[in-house]
């Protein structure tokens, strides 16, 4: 193994200082002369036909420069990322509350608000669909003409029906998970600047500048090389800024294009919650069959998910749910059916875990129920069935290495003192304590359903003074991507991290590298940057060898090229390369190994590499109020290789806290499709004060696809937290809660049922 000097170290975040000192420039901090501000006029109804527009009075408001409706769009009125079903501005029909029906640009906030009141739109209110269950009823109103059943995905393996007949235990349960709102700190925002040469620059808070580039090009009807999308420093995203910025940027760009002035569109929190995407609510019916000694023989699962009013990313999210929902176990007979249903609720799309948390709440609650039925220790039951090297997944994929699941189970069990604590759970008269476990697997990147996007590019440049610039296609959302990529480039070039500067993504520098999602950035941007750096390194080594003279290999480390006992500084070699007219820039490209999945057979190699993990949650339940307090979470995660252990721990801690919110507090309430929990005062998320003690354990089962053995880190930590907490609540109280969030009211209600 190579002796690493930068990779694997707790390097300080490269973007940390500018963020904690308030110097980082977010999109709303950008100052542009002559800039207009913008507002979206949203539909008051979740489902309505648009009978007519009158914007003439709004246009006359002093300070108003432009009022636009769908008819003003010069290109195609289309922003759908996977399916072309979503207009930039609604034209004939609105399908969710708050959907854009008109846009205003003005010189002042007062003018915007005045004009908003004067936009007259005639609606014919239609009966809406407000749950997946309603949407599937034969007489349900149709959200789109093609019907409400948007997708049916499946897994098929063996013969579950026969296998159930041979099982000693057959358990059938239904679990429910809710909408979840991202509540990133910085609401969505974009700045569009029309250039004199007929091109447009869009700077925004976003995850996927390439989606924005494409959407703006489509709606303006101009080629992609006339659209330059640049990421602004982004204050959190969690999936919520994957495709939604196409809409926000499309709106700003359209207004800028029509007014020929820069336009800034920044959502207030209420507007953000109203119009942004959410995590899919799901109902999961799981039927599991086990032998008397605890081997899982069969699983039959039906998932019904509310996808909201448009397809957005649902095909990819629900594919992940479908192939992950049996759990990370060896199950010879499997049947999964997932139904994605269109409704007039807010659109559901990407959210950290991307369809995984719903699946895992079901399979990990089920494993706990199975262990209880068998009278087995829950970790022992999981160990008995865990996927390992060379085992076959529920979709028939043979795993070829890099399976750290068992090790995460052992480490989480031992570090949490599981055995001892299971013996002393319950206790107290009012306050009772419990401990629960949950495991997960997570297919890194987009897998078979998004394989055409599974590639990334990067560009590395060494300057004459020895400083290094890197341009990548992956965005920094707060997850630490730029630090990790800086470390990878620094390691390969043998320089310090401070020598490397990673640029905010600019679509005019690096070509389409796919989205920054699915825990793929370390692997994809990391590998692409590594390849670019490696090429430049080779050229520099050749020159350094000539400069050093002598024989044997030349190495580069800590800013020096060395051969034998002789060294020269990195910057002398870079300077010499320029004098010799040797190019010190290179592009790197990385594409994943192939994945394949047959939608007809419902089987295949769904993802090319997986991350694995186990969390143990400890709770205290107040039996008088039903309040659950999570006191400690022990989280063991297989990340392949921790490029930056501090960063991995940061992701684990953040994910666990967000998972506690999902488990206990976050209650997204809709009234006829309109969110009534539109602010942080009503939609409660955990703060630092609610964070329990979190013990992070890093497990490294290296991935041959690297870089340096790394695989995905960012999303997984949220995935098993909710079922671990639910299982701990069961251990404490004997009450099984099959629906989250487990608010005090819910827990108290269940406690009262068993007391009766
Ligand atoms: Mo992330 S939920 O894959 O944008």
mmCIF file of N, CA and C in Angstrom, residues 82-83 150-151 153 280 307 311-320 354 449:
data_model
loop_
_atom_site.group_PDB
_atom_site.id
_atom_site.type_symbol
_atom_site.label_atom_id
_atom_site.label_comp_id
_atom_site.label_asym_id
_atom_site.label_seq_id
_atom_site.Cartn_x
_atom_site.Cartn_y
_atom_site.Cartn_z
ATOM 1 N N UNK A 82 -36.225 14.035 -16.142
ATOM 2 C CA UNK A 82 -36.201 12.672 -16.690
ATOM 3 C C UNK A 82 -37.351 12.479 -17.683
ATOM 4 N N UNK A 83 -38.533 12.992 -17.316
ATOM 5 C CA UNK A 83 -39.714 12.895 -18.179
ATOM 6 C C UNK A 83 -40.143 14.325 -18.511
ATOM 7 N N UNK A 150 -48.052 6.478 -12.170
ATOM 8 C CA UNK A 150 -46.927 6.962 -12.980
ATOM 9 C C UNK A 150 -45.946 5.842 -13.308
ATOM 10 N N UNK A 151 -45.679 4.994 -12.315
ATOM 11 C CA UNK A 151 -44.695 3.944 -12.567
ATOM 12 C C UNK A 151 -44.973 2.714 -11.716
ATOM 13 N N UNK A 153 -42.510 -0.446 -10.650
ATOM 14 C CA UNK A 153 -41.184 -1.055 -10.745
ATOM 15 C C UNK A 153 -41.198 -2.376 -9.991
ATOM 16 N N UNK A 280 -40.375 11.514 -0.702
ATOM 17 C CA UNK A 280 -41.624 10.800 -1.014
ATOM 18 C C UNK A 280 -42.231 10.142 0.217
ATOM 19 N N UNK A 307 -45.770 10.622 -5.458
ATOM 20 C CA UNK A 307 -44.660 11.331 -6.117
ATOM 21 C C UNK A 307 -44.949 12.817 -6.308
ATOM 22 N N UNK A 311 -43.213 14.179 -12.533
ATOM 23 C CA UNK A 311 -42.289 13.038 -12.427
ATOM 24 C C UNK A 311 -40.997 13.409 -11.697
ATOM 25 N N UNK A 312 -40.490 14.594 -11.955
ATOM 26 C CA UNK A 312 -39.167 15.043 -11.482
ATOM 27 C C UNK A 312 -38.178 13.865 -11.428
ATOM 28 N N UNK A 313 -37.623 13.546 -10.260
ATOM 29 C CA UNK A 313 -36.614 12.489 -10.187
ATOM 30 C C UNK A 313 -37.185 11.160 -9.704
ATOM 31 N N UNK A 314 -38.505 11.074 -9.641
ATOM 32 C CA UNK A 314 -39.121 9.871 -9.069
ATOM 33 C C UNK A 314 -38.675 8.555 -9.708
ATOM 34 N N UNK A 315 -38.478 8.473 -11.033
ATOM 35 C CA UNK A 315 -38.042 7.177 -11.570
ATOM 36 C C UNK A 315 -36.754 6.671 -10.910
ATOM 37 N N UNK A 316 -35.792 7.575 -10.693
ATOM 38 C CA UNK A 316 -34.511 7.162 -10.107
ATOM 39 C C UNK A 316 -34.641 6.899 -8.604
ATOM 40 N N UNK A 317 -35.434 7.725 -7.910
ATOM 41 C CA UNK A 317 -35.614 7.567 -6.460
ATOM 42 C C UNK A 317 -36.332 6.240 -6.168
ATOM 43 N N UNK A 318 -37.392 5.980 -6.923
ATOM 44 C CA UNK A 318 -38.183 4.775 -6.640
ATOM 45 C C UNK A 318 -37.476 3.505 -7.110
ATOM 46 N N UNK A 319 -36.587 3.629 -8.083
ATOM 47 C CA UNK A 319 -35.747 2.479 -8.448
ATOM 48 C C UNK A 319 -34.882 2.088 -7.249
ATOM 49 N N UNK A 320 -34.307 3.099 -6.598
ATOM 50 C CA UNK A 320 -33.484 2.821 -5.426
ATOM 51 C C UNK A 320 -34.320 2.163 -4.328
ATOM 52 N N UNK A 354 -32.264 9.287 -0.961
ATOM 53 C CA UNK A 354 -32.807 9.084 -2.297
ATOM 54 C C UNK A 354 -33.677 7.825 -2.404
ATOM 55 N N UNK A 449 -30.533 2.639 -13.330
ATOM 56 C CA UNK A 449 -31.586 3.534 -13.807
ATOM 57 C C UNK A 449 -31.038 4.883 -14.284
#
